[in-house]
Amino acid sequence: MNVLIMYGTTEGQTRKIATWTATHIRERGHHVVLLDSAALASDLKLEGFHAFIVAASIHHKHYQDTITNFVFAHRELLNARPSAFISVSLSAVLEDERPEAQKYVDRFVSVTGWQPRTTLLLGGALRFTEYDYFQEQVVKFIVMKRSGTAISERDHEFTDWDVLADFVNRFLDSAG
Ligand SMILES: Cc1cc2nc3c(=O)[nH]c(=O)nc-3n(C[C@H](O)[C@H](O)[C@H](O)COP(=O)(O)O)c2cc1C
């Protein structure tokens, strides 16, 4: 199977997730093309792919514009082939914020018109040592304060790689 993984990232965690996913799928014997939505060639040809995985992260409740534009432009093809969406956020790992994480996906589906066959709400990472002042304020006072769960202000990766592996395996089984 020929699989396209398209990802959007701002601080790099979704690139790590997409790269891990590409390696995992290749190990299962499939051909994978991994593309960053921020660096797309204008003559991108999608017809040759049998399945699509889109991964994007949330900032200020929104995915990267480059991902929204890509999905909107190709929604008919994405709807016609097996496709999966990996939504990366902090809300995904906070129990009382899971409905918020689901809202990001619901709004994305309604704005773009893409109906992924399967969706994963996946935890991202917090990298306080790499944030500038404004990023740090947003994470501390908007994202973390909204939730009742206490999170330490140390760098931390929340991504559950076993959950991701399960999700990708189920998707490949259903697509193949
Ligand atoms: C400035 C900023 C704003 C964020 N806003 C949200 C948000 O509104 N909701 C949420 O669940 N997570 C939010 N996050 C958490 C990110 O989704 C998380 O850090 C993710 O791992 C980022 O992925 P990336 O490194 O691929 O860009 C925010 C993070 C930052 C730095």
PDB file of C-alpha atoms and ligand atoms in Angstrom:
ATOM      1  CA  MET A   1       0.000   0.000   0.000  1.00  0.00           C
ATOM      2  CA  ASN A   2       1.101   3.539  -0.790  1.00  0.00           C
ATOM      3  CA  VAL A   3       0.436   5.837   2.199  1.00  0.00           C
ATOM      4  CA  LEU A   4       0.722   9.608   2.430  1.00  0.00           C
ATOM      5  CA  ILE A   5       1.315  11.161   5.854  1.00  0.00           C
ATOM      6  CA  MET A   6       0.736  14.907   5.872  1.00  0.00           C
ATOM      7  CA  TYR A   7       1.548  16.767   9.076  1.00  0.00           C
ATOM      8  CA  GLY A   8       1.324  20.237  10.532  1.00  0.00           C
ATOM      9  CA  THR A   9       3.519  21.226  13.450  1.00  0.00           C
ATOM     10  CA  THR A  10       4.446  24.410  15.286  1.00  0.00           C
ATOM     11  CA  GLU A  11       6.961  23.257  17.914  1.00  0.00           C
ATOM     12  CA  GLY A  12       7.901  19.892  16.445  1.00  0.00           C
ATOM     13  CA  GLN A  13       6.011  17.232  18.448  1.00  0.00           C
ATOM     14  CA  THR A  14       3.667  16.392  15.572  1.00  0.00           C
ATOM     15  CA  ARG A  15       6.675  16.004  13.259  1.00  0.00           C
ATOM     16  CA  LYS A  16       8.056  13.492  15.752  1.00  0.00           C
ATOM     17  CA  ILE A  17       4.684  11.699  15.824  1.00  0.00           C
ATOM     18  CA  ALA A  18       4.398  11.687  12.015  1.00  0.00           C
ATOM     19  CA  THR A  19       7.982  10.464  11.598  1.00  0.00           C
ATOM     20  CA  TRP A  20       7.413   7.680  14.132  1.00  0.00           C
ATOM     21  CA  THR A  21       4.215   6.716  12.285  1.00  0.00           C
ATOM     22  CA  ALA A  22       6.027   6.628   8.926  1.00  0.00           C
ATOM     23  CA  THR A  23       8.718   4.320  10.333  1.00  0.00           C
ATOM     24  CA  HIS A  24       6.091   2.062  11.891  1.00  0.00           C
ATOM     25  CA  ILE A  25       4.149   1.749   8.627  1.00  0.00           C
ATOM     26  CA  ARG A  26       7.322   1.084   6.607  1.00  0.00           C
ATOM     27  CA  GLU A  27       8.222  -1.686   9.053  1.00  0.00           C
ATOM     28  CA  ARG A  28       4.888  -3.269   8.176  1.00  0.00           C
ATOM     29  CA  GLY A  29       6.018  -3.396   4.545  1.00  0.00           C
ATOM     30  CA  HIS A  30       4.214  -0.411   3.061  1.00  0.00           C
ATOM     31  CA  HIS A  31       5.500   2.536   1.079  1.00  0.00           C
ATOM     32  CA  VAL A  32       5.177   5.901   2.862  1.00  0.00           C
ATOM     33  CA  VAL A  33       5.633   9.513   1.789  1.00  0.00           C
ATOM     34  CA  LEU A  34       5.932  11.952   4.704  1.00  0.00           C
ATOM     35  CA  LEU A  35       5.214  15.629   3.997  1.00  0.00           C
ATOM     36  CA  ASP A  36       5.202  18.809   6.076  1.00  0.00           C
ATOM     37  CA  SER A  37       2.144  20.914   5.158  1.00  0.00           C
ATOM     38  CA  ALA A  38       4.267  24.055   5.594  1.00  0.00           C
ATOM     39  CA  ALA A  39       6.518  23.071   2.684  1.00  0.00           C
ATOM     40  CA  LEU A  40       4.280  21.702  -0.052  1.00  0.00           C
ATOM     41  CA  ALA A  41       5.110  21.660  -3.743  1.00  0.00           C
ATOM     42  CA  SER A  42       2.369  23.217  -5.857  1.00  0.00           C
ATOM     43  CA  ASP A  43       2.374  20.228  -8.233  1.00  0.00           C
ATOM     44  CA  LEU A  44       1.681  17.663  -5.488  1.00  0.00           C
ATOM     45  CA  LYS A  45      -0.028  14.594  -7.007  1.00  0.00           C
ATOM     46  CA  LEU A  46      -2.222  12.581  -4.681  1.00  0.00           C
ATOM     47  CA  GLU A  47      -3.920  10.122  -7.033  1.00  0.00           C
ATOM     48  CA  GLY A  48      -1.274   7.414  -6.498  1.00  0.00           C
ATOM     49  CA  PHE A  49      -1.879   7.089  -2.752  1.00  0.00           C
ATOM     50  CA  HIS A  50      -4.167   4.355  -1.408  1.00  0.00           C
ATOM     51  CA  ALA A  51      -4.522   5.789   2.109  1.00  0.00           C
ATOM     52  CA  PHE A  52      -3.957   9.081   3.885  1.00  0.00           C
ATOM     53  CA  ILE A  53      -2.999  10.045   7.414  1.00  0.00           C
ATOM     54  CA  VAL A  54      -3.217  13.692   8.438  1.00  0.00           C
ATOM     55  CA  ALA A  55      -1.644  14.783  11.750  1.00  0.00           C
ATOM     56  CA  ALA A  56      -1.892  18.315  13.128  1.00  0.00           C
ATOM     57  CA  SER A  57      -1.498  20.103  16.438  1.00  0.00           C
ATOM     58  CA  ILE A  58      -3.650  22.631  18.245  1.00  0.00           C
ATOM     59  CA  HIS A  59      -2.639  26.173  19.155  1.00  0.00           C
ATOM     60  CA  HIS A  60      -5.203  28.642  20.436  1.00  0.00           C
ATOM     61  CA  LYS A  61      -7.888  26.043  19.612  1.00  0.00           C
ATOM     62  CA  HIS A  62      -6.881  25.815  15.928  1.00  0.00           C
ATOM     63  CA  TYR A  63      -4.860  23.528  13.676  1.00  0.00           C
ATOM     64  CA  GLN A  64      -2.191  24.934  11.366  1.00  0.00           C
ATOM     65  CA  ASP A  65      -3.718  26.910   8.452  1.00  0.00           C
ATOM     66  CA  THR A  66      -1.562  24.919   6.026  1.00  0.00           C
ATOM     67  CA  ILE A  67      -3.294  21.718   7.192  1.00  0.00           C
ATOM     68  CA  THR A  68      -6.781  23.234   6.963  1.00  0.00           C
ATOM     69  CA  ASN A  69      -5.999  24.488   3.443  1.00  0.00           C
ATOM     70  CA  PHE A  70      -4.600  21.137   2.330  1.00  0.00           C
ATOM     71  CA  VAL A  71      -7.555  19.166   3.669  1.00  0.00           C
ATOM     72  CA  PHE A  72     -10.128  21.595   2.291  1.00  0.00           C
ATOM     73  CA  ALA A  73      -8.511  21.538  -1.163  1.00  0.00           C
ATOM     74  CA  HIS A  74      -8.384  17.713  -1.286  1.00  0.00           C
ATOM     75  CA  ARG A  75     -11.488  16.781   0.702  1.00  0.00           C
ATOM     76  CA  GLU A  76     -13.120  14.846  -2.145  1.00  0.00           C
ATOM     77  CA  LEU A  77     -10.158  12.547  -2.621  1.00  0.00           C
ATOM     78  CA  LEU A  78      -9.666  12.189   1.147  1.00  0.00           C
ATOM     79  CA  ASN A  79     -13.324  11.245   1.555  1.00  0.00           C
ATOM     80  CA  ALA A  80     -13.078   8.682  -1.227  1.00  0.00           C
ATOM     81  CA  ARG A  81     -10.039   6.796   0.198  1.00  0.00           C
ATOM     82  CA  PRO A  82      -9.203   5.356   3.628  1.00  0.00           C
ATOM     83  CA  SER A  83      -8.112   8.295   5.746  1.00  0.00           C
ATOM     84  CA  ALA A  84      -7.199   8.931   9.373  1.00  0.00           C
ATOM     85  CA  PHE A  85      -6.773  12.068  11.434  1.00  0.00           C
ATOM     86  CA  ILE A  86      -4.374  12.401  14.384  1.00  0.00           C
ATOM     87  CA  SER A  87      -5.235  15.458  16.454  1.00  0.00           C
ATOM     88  CA  VAL A  88      -2.396  16.482  18.785  1.00  0.00           C
ATOM     89  CA  SER A  89      -3.150  18.713  21.760  1.00  0.00           C
ATOM     90  CA  LEU A  90      -2.767  19.158  25.471  1.00  0.00           C
ATOM     91  CA  SER A  91      -6.518  18.835  26.035  1.00  0.00           C
ATOM     92  CA  ALA A  92      -6.364  15.245  24.794  1.00  0.00           C
ATOM     93  CA  VAL A  93      -4.491  14.179  27.936  1.00  0.00           C
ATOM     94  CA  LEU A  94      -6.547  16.105  30.485  1.00  0.00           C
ATOM     95  CA  GLU A  95      -9.556  14.061  31.486  1.00  0.00           C
ATOM     96  CA  ASP A  96     -11.912  16.996  31.953  1.00  0.00           C
ATOM     97  CA  GLU A  97     -10.674  18.545  28.679  1.00  0.00           C
ATOM     98  CA  ARG A  98     -11.357  15.579  26.377  1.00  0.00           C
ATOM     99  CA  PRO A  99     -14.668  17.111  25.225  1.00  0.00           C
ATOM    100  CA  GLU A 100     -12.715  20.252  24.300  1.00  0.00           C
ATOM    101  CA  ALA A 101     -10.220  18.135  22.307  1.00  0.00           C
ATOM    102  CA  GLN A 102     -13.154  16.480  20.508  1.00  0.00           C
ATOM    103  CA  LYS A 103     -14.613  19.929  19.721  1.00  0.00           C
ATOM    104  CA  TYR A 104     -11.432  20.874  17.827  1.00  0.00           C
ATOM    105  CA  VAL A 105     -11.948  17.840  15.611  1.00  0.00           C
ATOM    106  CA  ASP A 106     -15.682  18.418  15.136  1.00  0.00           C
ATOM    107  CA  ARG A 107     -15.110  22.003  14.063  1.00  0.00           C
ATOM    108  CA  PHE A 108     -12.297  20.945  11.697  1.00  0.00           C
ATOM    109  CA  VAL A 109     -14.542  18.320  10.082  1.00  0.00           C
ATOM    110  CA  SER A 110     -17.351  20.818   9.631  1.00  0.00           C
ATOM    111  CA  VAL A 111     -15.073  23.578   8.234  1.00  0.00           C
ATOM    112  CA  THR A 112     -13.162  21.354   5.800  1.00  0.00           C
ATOM    113  CA  GLY A 113     -15.873  18.889   4.757  1.00  0.00           C
ATOM    114  CA  TRP A 114     -13.457  15.974   5.329  1.00  0.00           C
ATOM    115  CA  GLN A 115     -14.880  12.955   7.167  1.00  0.00           C
ATOM    116  CA  PRO A 116     -11.860  10.921   8.294  1.00  0.00           C
ATOM    117  CA  ARG A 117     -12.687   7.236   8.727  1.00  0.00           C
ATOM    118  CA  THR A 118     -11.002   7.268  12.080  1.00  0.00           C
ATOM    119  CA  THR A 119      -9.670   9.913  14.457  1.00  0.00           C
ATOM    120  CA  LEU A 120      -7.205   9.820  17.363  1.00  0.00           C
ATOM    121  CA  LEU A 121      -7.049  12.469  20.093  1.00  0.00           C
ATOM    122  CA  LEU A 122      -3.373  12.260  21.039  1.00  0.00           C
ATOM    123  CA  GLY A 123      -1.379  14.078  23.712  1.00  0.00           C
ATOM    124  CA  GLY A 124       1.431  16.339  22.553  1.00  0.00           C
ATOM    125  CA  ALA A 125       4.248  17.844  24.585  1.00  0.00           C
ATOM    126  CA  LEU A 126       4.982  20.924  26.629  1.00  0.00           C
ATOM    127  CA  ARG A 127       8.436  22.463  26.183  1.00  0.00           C
ATOM    128  CA  PHE A 128       8.641  25.385  28.563  1.00  0.00           C
ATOM    129  CA  THR A 129      12.395  25.677  27.988  1.00  0.00           C
ATOM    130  CA  GLU A 130      11.705  26.473  24.305  1.00  0.00           C
ATOM    131  CA  TYR A 131       8.710  28.813  24.640  1.00  0.00           C
ATOM    132  CA  ASP A 132       8.984  32.546  24.347  1.00  0.00           C
ATOM    133  CA  TYR A 133       7.255  34.722  26.933  1.00  0.00           C
ATOM    134  CA  PHE A 134       3.892  34.806  25.132  1.00  0.00           C
ATOM    135  CA  GLN A 135       3.764  31.075  24.407  1.00  0.00           C
ATOM    136  CA  GLU A 136       4.509  30.390  28.055  1.00  0.00           C
ATOM    137  CA  GLN A 137       1.735  32.735  29.213  1.00  0.00           C
ATOM    138  CA  VAL A 138      -0.776  31.113  26.859  1.00  0.00           C
ATOM    139  CA  VAL A 139       0.045  27.610  28.025  1.00  0.00           C
ATOM    140  CA  LYS A 140       0.111  28.525  31.713  1.00  0.00           C
ATOM    141  CA  PHE A 141      -2.872  30.805  31.932  1.00  0.00           C
ATOM    142  CA  ILE A 142      -5.199  29.682  29.171  1.00  0.00           C
ATOM    143  CA  VAL A 143      -4.626  26.015  28.493  1.00  0.00           C
ATOM    144  CA  MET A 144      -3.570  24.816  31.948  1.00  0.00           C
ATOM    145  CA  LYS A 145      -5.817  27.081  34.008  1.00  0.00           C
ATOM    146  CA  ARG A 146      -8.900  25.987  32.078  1.00  0.00           C
ATOM    147  CA  SER A 147      -8.350  22.497  33.321  1.00  0.00           C
ATOM    148  CA  GLY A 148      -8.729  21.311  36.901  1.00  0.00           C
ATOM    149  CA  THR A 149      -5.730  18.986  36.453  1.00  0.00           C
ATOM    150  CA  ALA A 150      -2.411  20.205  37.806  1.00  0.00           C
ATOM    151  CA  ILE A 151       0.486  19.983  35.362  1.00  0.00           C
ATOM    152  CA  SER A 152       4.040  20.763  36.346  1.00  0.00           C
ATOM    153  CA  GLU A 153       5.814  23.491  34.427  1.00  0.00           C
ATOM    154  CA  ARG A 154       8.625  21.226  33.394  1.00  0.00           C
ATOM    155  CA  ASP A 155       9.146  19.993  29.833  1.00  0.00           C
ATOM    156  CA  HIS A 156       7.067  16.898  29.388  1.00  0.00           C
ATOM    157  CA  GLU A 157       6.027  14.577  26.559  1.00  0.00           C
ATOM    158  CA  PHE A 158       2.457  13.345  26.919  1.00  0.00           C
ATOM    159  CA  THR A 159       2.313  11.330  23.700  1.00  0.00           C
ATOM    160  CA  ASP A 160       1.274   7.727  24.348  1.00  0.00           C
ATOM    161  CA  TRP A 161       3.222   5.778  21.729  1.00  0.00           C
ATOM    162  CA  ASP A 162       1.413   2.487  22.457  1.00  0.00           C
ATOM    163  CA  VAL A 163      -1.966   4.097  21.806  1.00  0.00           C
ATOM    164  CA  LEU A 164      -0.581   5.542  18.571  1.00  0.00           C
ATOM    165  CA  ALA A 165       0.755   2.133  17.472  1.00  0.00           C
ATOM    166  CA  ASP A 166      -2.645   0.522  18.119  1.00  0.00           C
ATOM    167  CA  PHE A 167      -4.438   3.222  16.190  1.00  0.00           C
ATOM    168  CA  VAL A 168      -2.100   2.972  13.192  1.00  0.00           C
ATOM    169  CA  ASN A 169      -2.280  -0.857  13.173  1.00  0.00           C
ATOM    170  CA  ARG A 170      -6.098  -0.808  13.192  1.00  0.00           C
ATOM    171  CA  PHE A 171      -6.132   1.771  10.420  1.00  0.00           C
ATOM    172  CA  LEU A 172      -3.741  -0.261   8.230  1.00  0.00           C
ATOM    173  CA  ASP A 173      -5.785  -3.431   8.800  1.00  0.00           C
ATOM    174  CA  SER A 174      -9.002  -1.669   7.788  1.00  0.00           C
ATOM    175  CA  ALA A 175      -7.407   0.106   4.810  1.00  0.00           C
ATOM    176  CA  GLY A 176      -5.504  -2.829   3.368  1.00  0.00           C
TER     177      GLY A 176
HETATM  178  C1  LIG B   1       1.115  28.838  22.432  1.00  0.00           C
HETATM  179  C2  LIG B   1       0.429  27.504  22.611  1.00  0.00           C
HETATM  180  C3  LIG B   1      -0.962  27.421  22.534  1.00  0.00           C
HETATM  181  C4  LIG B   1      -1.601  26.180  22.720  1.00  0.00           C
HETATM  182  N1  LIG B   1      -2.966  26.122  22.663  1.00  0.00           N
HETATM  183  C5  LIG B   1      -3.580  24.946  22.929  1.00  0.00           C
HETATM  184  C6  LIG B   1      -5.013  24.885  22.947  1.00  0.00           C
HETATM  185  O1  LIG B   1      -5.736  25.856  22.678  1.00  0.00           O
HETATM  186  N2  LIG B   1      -5.575  23.687  23.273  1.00  0.00           N
HETATM  187  C7  LIG B   1      -4.829  22.564  23.567  1.00  0.00           C
HETATM  188  O2  LIG B   1      -5.395  21.525  23.874  1.00  0.00           O
HETATM  189  N3  LIG B   1      -3.476  22.591  23.514  1.00  0.00           N
HETATM  190  C8  LIG B   1      -2.843  23.750  23.212  1.00  0.00           C
HETATM  191  N4  LIG B   1      -1.465  23.795  23.182  1.00  0.00           N
HETATM  192  C9  LIG B   1      -0.692  22.545  23.386  1.00  0.00           C
HETATM  193  C10 LIG B   1      -0.147  22.002  22.040  1.00  0.00           C
HETATM  194  O3  LIG B   1      -1.188  21.455  21.258  1.00  0.00           O
HETATM  195  C11 LIG B   1       0.930  20.937  22.335  1.00  0.00           C
HETATM  196  O4  LIG B   1       2.019  21.596  22.934  1.00  0.00           O
HETATM  197  C12 LIG B   1       1.385  20.176  21.112  1.00  0.00           C
HETATM  198  O5  LIG B   1       2.310  19.176  21.490  1.00  0.00           O
HETATM  199  C13 LIG B   1       2.026  21.068  20.057  1.00  0.00           C
HETATM  200  O6  LIG B   1       2.385  20.264  18.951  1.00  0.00           O
HETATM  201  P1  LIG B   1       3.546  20.685  17.919  1.00  0.00           P
HETATM  202  O7  LIG B   1       4.851  20.673  18.681  1.00  0.00           O
HETATM  203  O8  LIG B   1       3.487  19.666  16.852  1.00  0.00           O
HETATM  204  O9  LIG B   1       3.204  22.057  17.404  1.00  0.00           O
HETATM  205  C14 LIG B   1      -0.820  25.011  22.980  1.00  0.00           C
HETATM  206  C15 LIG B   1       0.586  25.102  23.032  1.00  0.00           C
HETATM  207  C16 LIG B   1       1.212  26.334  22.849  1.00  0.00           C
HETATM  208  C17 LIG B   1       2.724  26.412  22.908  1.00  0.00           C
END
